[in-house]
Short mmCIF file of C-alpha atoms in Angstrom, two decimals:
data_model
loop_
_atom_site.label_atom_id
_atom_site.label_comp_id
_atom_site.label_asym_id
_atom_site.label_seq_id
_atom_site.Cartn_x
_atom_site.Cartn_y
_atom_site.Cartn_z
CA UNK A 939 -11.97 -8.03 -7.90
CA UNK A 940 -14.25 -5.13 -8.73
CA UNK A 941 -15.82 -2.54 -6.47
CA UNK A 942 -19.18 -4.30 -6.75
CA UNK A 943 -17.81 -7.84 -6.10
CA UNK A 944 -17.73 -7.22 -2.39
CA UNK A 945 -20.15 -6.10 0.29
CA UNK A 946 -17.48 -3.82 1.78
CA UNK A 947 -17.86 -0.08 1.17
CA UNK A 948 -15.75 1.65 -1.46
CA UNK A 949 -13.44 3.98 0.48
CA UNK A 950 -12.22 6.09 -2.41
CA UNK A 951 -9.19 6.71 -4.60
CA UNK A 952 -5.56 6.97 -3.49
CA UNK A 953 -2.59 8.38 -5.46
CA UNK A 954 1.14 8.77 -4.72
CA UNK A 955 0.88 5.41 -3.01
CA UNK A 956 3.27 2.85 -1.60
CA UNK A 957 2.66 -0.83 -0.89
CA UNK A 958 4.61 -1.62 2.29
CA UNK A 959 5.39 -5.34 2.67
CA UNK A 960 6.58 -6.20 6.17
CA UNK A 961 6.09 -9.98 5.97
CA UNK A 962 9.77 -10.95 5.74
CA UNK A 963 10.54 -8.95 8.89
CA UNK A 964 8.12 -10.87 11.12
CA UNK A 965 9.47 -13.41 13.62
CA UNK A 966 9.70 -16.82 11.94
CA UNK A 967 7.47 -18.63 14.46
CA UNK A 968 4.78 -15.95 14.23
CA UNK A 969 4.85 -16.07 10.42
CA UNK A 970 4.60 -19.88 10.44
CA UNK A 971 1.59 -19.68 12.75
CA UNK A 972 -0.13 -17.09 10.54
CA UNK A 973 0.64 -19.09 7.36
CA UNK A 974 -0.79 -22.24 9.00
CA UNK A 975 -4.04 -20.30 9.51
CA UNK A 976 -3.90 -18.65 6.06
CA UNK A 977 -1.36 -19.87 3.46
CA UNK A 978 -1.65 -16.50 1.66
CA UNK A 979 -0.95 -14.39 4.76
CA UNK A 980 1.11 -11.27 4.12
CA UNK A 981 1.71 -8.29 6.39
CA UNK A 982 1.09 -5.39 4.00
CA UNK A 983 -0.37 -1.91 4.20
CA UNK A 984 -0.75 0.90 1.68
CA UNK A 985 -0.02 4.57 2.29
CA UNK A 986 -0.74 7.45 -0.04
CA UNK A 987 -2.53 10.71 -0.75
CA UNK A 988 -6.31 10.86 -0.83
CA UNK A 989 -7.83 11.86 -4.18
CA UNK A 990 -11.38 11.21 -3.06
CA UNK A 991 -12.82 9.71 0.13
CA UNK A 992 -16.30 8.27 -0.37
CA UNK A 993 -16.62 7.62 3.38
CA UNK A 994 -15.82 11.27 4.29
CA UNK A 995 -12.92 10.49 6.63
CA UNK A 996 -10.26 12.55 4.82
CA UNK A 997 -10.00 15.59 2.55
CA UNK A 998 -8.37 15.44 -0.90
CA UNK A 999 -4.60 15.70 -0.48
CA UNK A 1000 -4.55 14.20 3.02
CA UNK A 1001 -2.02 11.46 3.73
CA UNK A 1002 -3.61 8.14 4.67
CA UNK A 1003 -2.66 4.63 5.72
CA UNK A 1004 -4.75 1.49 5.37
CA UNK A 1005 -5.07 -1.31 7.84
CA UNK A 1006 -3.59 -4.71 6.87
CA UNK A 1007 -4.35 -5.59 3.23
CA UNK A 1008 -6.52 -8.67 2.73
CA UNK A 1009 -6.29 -8.63 -1.08
CA UNK A 1010 -4.22 -6.63 -3.57
CA UNK A 1011 -5.35 -6.94 -7.20
CA UNK A 1012 -2.27 -5.91 -9.18
CA UNK A 1013 -4.18 -5.75 -12.46
CA UNK A 1014 -7.01 -3.43 -11.39
CA UNK A 1015 -5.07 -1.78 -8.53
CA UNK A 1016 -8.00 -2.37 -6.19
CA UNK A 1017 -7.06 -3.17 -2.62
CA UNK A 1018 -9.23 -4.71 0.04
CA UNK A 1019 -8.72 -4.33 3.78
CA UNK A 1020 -10.77 -5.96 6.53
CA UNK A 1021 -13.53 -3.35 6.14
CA UNK A 1022 -12.98 -1.30 2.96
CA UNK A 1023 -12.04 -1.37 -0.74
CA UNK A 1024 -9.81 1.34 -2.27
CA UNK A 1025 -8.73 2.16 -5.83
CA UNK A 1026 -5.09 3.09 -6.40
CA UNK A 1027 -4.31 5.43 -9.25
CA UNK A 1028 -1.16 6.63 -10.99
CA UNK A 1029 2.35 5.39 -10.29
CA UNK A 1030 3.13 3.75 -6.98
CA UNK A 1031 5.96 2.06 -5.15
CA UNK A 1032 6.57 -1.16 -3.31
CA UNK A 1033 8.70 -1.12 -0.17
CA UNK A 1034 10.15 -3.95 1.89
CA UNK A 1035 11.83 -1.62 4.39
CA UNK A 1036 12.09 -2.82 7.96
CA UNK A 1037 9.27 -1.55 10.20
CA UNK A 1038 11.66 0.72 12.13
CA UNK A 1039 12.23 2.59 8.83
CA UNK A 1040 8.48 2.90 8.30
CA UNK A 1041 8.17 6.61 9.16
CA UNK A 1042 10.86 7.46 6.63
CA UNK A 1043 9.16 5.31 3.99
CA UNK A 1044 5.77 6.99 4.48
CA UNK A 1045 7.39 10.40 4.10
CA UNK A 1046 9.21 9.34 0.93
CA UNK A 1047 6.00 7.99 -0.61
CA UNK A 1048 4.29 11.35 -0.59
CA UNK A 1049 7.41 13.42 -1.24
CA UNK A 1050 8.75 11.44 -4.19
CA UNK A 1051 5.55 10.91 -6.11
CA UNK A 1052 3.82 14.26 -5.64
CA UNK A 1053 5.38 17.68 -6.29
CA UNK A 1054 9.02 16.59 -5.89
CA UNK A 1055 9.10 14.25 -8.91
CA UNK A 1056 12.69 15.21 -9.76
CA UNK A 1057 14.13 13.45 -6.72
CA UNK A 1058 15.84 10.08 -7.11
CA UNK A 1059 15.64 7.02 -4.87
CA UNK A 1060 18.92 5.32 -3.97
CA UNK A 1061 17.26 2.95 -1.51
CA UNK A 1062 17.40 -0.74 -2.44
CA UNK A 1063 14.46 -1.37 -0.08
CA UNK A 1064 12.06 0.72 -2.14
CA UNK A 1065 11.36 0.60 -5.87
CA UNK A 1066 8.86 2.16 -8.24
CA UNK A 1067 6.77 -0.71 -9.58
CA UNK A 1068 3.31 0.41 -10.70
CA UNK A 1069 2.71 1.03 -13.52
CA UNK A 1070 5.56 -1.20 -14.59
CA UNK A 1071 8.86 0.62 -15.23
CA UNK A 1072 7.40 4.11 -14.87
CA UNK A 1073 10.03 6.85 -14.81
CA UNK A 1074 9.05 9.69 -12.47
CA UNK A 1075 11.92 12.02 -13.29
#
């Protein structure tokens, strides 16, 4: 996927990001129903810090959260939501934390990958994954 492959607007660039995957925490019957409608269904969002917002919704440095991700291109780090395309930049994390831990996860995303790079994660629900094997210490 490239920015020009889609009629959706380009929303901008996001850094210090985290890909939150909630799919495994959904009720089994609900997940089966969604997968019957779309075999590739996944309940995912991305949070991060705004580098640039082409749609003028946020200022650089603001924290943001996408709506449900429709497509995540791991090679180009372009993500597509229902209405917008975003470019992820720099290292990021993937989290499978339970939704009730979501607020903590969002806070850790920005804290760990911005100015506080010396902190360590001991949380098995959250790992640094993009770029592969990046060390942030």
